[in-house]
Coordinates of C-alpha atoms in Angstrom, one line a residue:
X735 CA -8.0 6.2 -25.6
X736 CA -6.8 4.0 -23.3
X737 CA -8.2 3.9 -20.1
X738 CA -6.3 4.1 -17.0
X739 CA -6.5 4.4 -13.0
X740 CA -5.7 8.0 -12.4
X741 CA -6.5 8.2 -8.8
X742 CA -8.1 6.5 -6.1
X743 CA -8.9 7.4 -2.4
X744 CA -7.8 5.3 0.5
X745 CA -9.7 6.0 3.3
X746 CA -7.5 6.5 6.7
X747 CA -7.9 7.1 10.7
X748 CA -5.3 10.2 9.5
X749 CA -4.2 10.5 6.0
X750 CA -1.2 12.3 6.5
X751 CA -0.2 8.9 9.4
X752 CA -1.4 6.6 6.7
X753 CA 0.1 8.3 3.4
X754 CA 3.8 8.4 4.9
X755 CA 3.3 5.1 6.5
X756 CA 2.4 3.4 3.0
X757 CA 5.6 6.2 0.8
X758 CA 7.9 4.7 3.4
X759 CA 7.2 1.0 2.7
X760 CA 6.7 1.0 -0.4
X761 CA 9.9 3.7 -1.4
X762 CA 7.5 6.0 -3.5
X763 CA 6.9 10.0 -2.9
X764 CA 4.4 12.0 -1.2
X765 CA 3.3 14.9 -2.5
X766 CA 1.7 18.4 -1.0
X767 CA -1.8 18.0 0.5
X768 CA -4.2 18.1 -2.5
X769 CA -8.0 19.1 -3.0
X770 CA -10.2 22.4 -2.5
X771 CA -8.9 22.4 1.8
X772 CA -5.8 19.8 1.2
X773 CA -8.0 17.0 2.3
X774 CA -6.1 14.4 0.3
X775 CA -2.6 13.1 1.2
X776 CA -1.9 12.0 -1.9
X777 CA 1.0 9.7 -2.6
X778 CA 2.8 9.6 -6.2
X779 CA 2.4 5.7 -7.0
X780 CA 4.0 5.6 -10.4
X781 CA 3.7 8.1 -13.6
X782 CA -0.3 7.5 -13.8
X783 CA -1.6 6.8 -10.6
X784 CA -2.1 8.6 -7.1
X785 CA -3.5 7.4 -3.9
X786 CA -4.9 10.2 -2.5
X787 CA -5.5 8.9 1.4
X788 CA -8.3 11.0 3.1
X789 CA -9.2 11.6 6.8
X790 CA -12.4 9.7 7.2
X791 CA -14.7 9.5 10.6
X792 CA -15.7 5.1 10.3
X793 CA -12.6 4.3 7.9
X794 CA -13.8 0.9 6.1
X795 CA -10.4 -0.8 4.9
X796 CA -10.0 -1.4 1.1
X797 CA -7.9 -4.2 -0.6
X798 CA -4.8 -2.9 -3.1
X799 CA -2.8 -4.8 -4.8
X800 CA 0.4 -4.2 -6.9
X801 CA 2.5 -5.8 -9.2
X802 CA 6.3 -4.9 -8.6
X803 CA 9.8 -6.0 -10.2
X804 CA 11.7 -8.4 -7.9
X805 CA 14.0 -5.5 -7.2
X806 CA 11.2 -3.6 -5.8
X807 CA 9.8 -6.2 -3.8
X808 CA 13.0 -6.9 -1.8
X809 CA 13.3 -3.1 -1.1
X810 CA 9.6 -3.2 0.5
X811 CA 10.2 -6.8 2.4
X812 CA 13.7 -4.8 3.8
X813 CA 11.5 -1.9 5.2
X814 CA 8.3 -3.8 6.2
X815 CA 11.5 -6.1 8.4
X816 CA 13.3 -2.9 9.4
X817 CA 9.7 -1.5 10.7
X818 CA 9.1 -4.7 12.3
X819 CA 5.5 -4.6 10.4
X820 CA 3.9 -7.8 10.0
X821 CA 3.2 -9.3 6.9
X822 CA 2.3 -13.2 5.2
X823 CA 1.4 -14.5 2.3
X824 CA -2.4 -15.1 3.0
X825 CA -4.9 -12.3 3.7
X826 CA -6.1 -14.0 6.0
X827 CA -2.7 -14.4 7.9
X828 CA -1.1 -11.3 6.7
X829 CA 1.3 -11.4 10.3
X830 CA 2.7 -15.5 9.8
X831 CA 6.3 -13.9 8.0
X832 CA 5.5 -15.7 4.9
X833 CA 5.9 -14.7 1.1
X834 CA 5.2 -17.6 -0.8
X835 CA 2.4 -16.1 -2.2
X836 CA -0.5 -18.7 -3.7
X837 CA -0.8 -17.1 -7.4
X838 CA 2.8 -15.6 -7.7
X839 CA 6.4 -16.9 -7.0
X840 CA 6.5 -14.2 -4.4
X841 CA 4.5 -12.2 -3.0
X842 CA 3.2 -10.8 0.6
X843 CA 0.3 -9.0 2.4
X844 CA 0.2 -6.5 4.7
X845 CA -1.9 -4.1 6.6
X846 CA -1.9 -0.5 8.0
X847 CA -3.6 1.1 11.3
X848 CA -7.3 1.6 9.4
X849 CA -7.3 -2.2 8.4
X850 CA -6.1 -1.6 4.4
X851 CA -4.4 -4.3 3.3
X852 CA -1.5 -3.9 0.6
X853 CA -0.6 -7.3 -1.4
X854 CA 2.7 -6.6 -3.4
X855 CA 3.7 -9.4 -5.6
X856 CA 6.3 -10.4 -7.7
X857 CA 8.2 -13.2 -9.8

């Protein structure tokens, strides 16, 4: 078998907040609240993987990264612009408006209100 990400949780100052902020971005689906009390907002990420964000008192941020078509990334540089979200092509300076990303032809960073910070890259 091979093996494969099935889930992972995000941790978030409000999952629901930080679930529809990251759908919206990134064009994907949420789903229904999930877990024995709904305390997941999971969001459908492709066919095998969820991010199930969860409601957590100290949120720590986490680094995710994602490989997308160059189709794909132009729909989530449109949104993160129409949001006025910042975003760069550094971790470190994920606000300068940059997306020449130092690994990929493109590529960006960006961060939400816990301090989880996205990179989406593509050719």
């Amino acid at each position: 078998m091979t093996i494969t990400l099935n889930h992972t949780i995000v941790p978030a100052l409000d999952r629901r907040r930080a679930a529809d902020f990251f759908a919206a971005v990134m064009g994907v689906e949420c789903l229904p609240p999930a877990g024995a009390h709904g305390h997941f907002a999971p969001v459908r990420v492709n066919e095998s993987l969820t991010l199930d964000f969860m409601t957590v008192e100290a949120p720590e941020g986490h680094h995710l990264a994602f490989d997308v078509d160059p189709d794909t990334f132009d729909g989530i540089l449109a949104r993160l612009e129409e949001r006025r979200v910042p975003y760069g092509n550094h971790p470190a300076r994920h606000d300068n408006g940059r997306i020449d990303h130092p690994l990929r032809p493109r590529g960006l960073f960006f961060a939400d209100e816990t301090g989880n910070l996205y990179e989406v890259m593509s050719d």
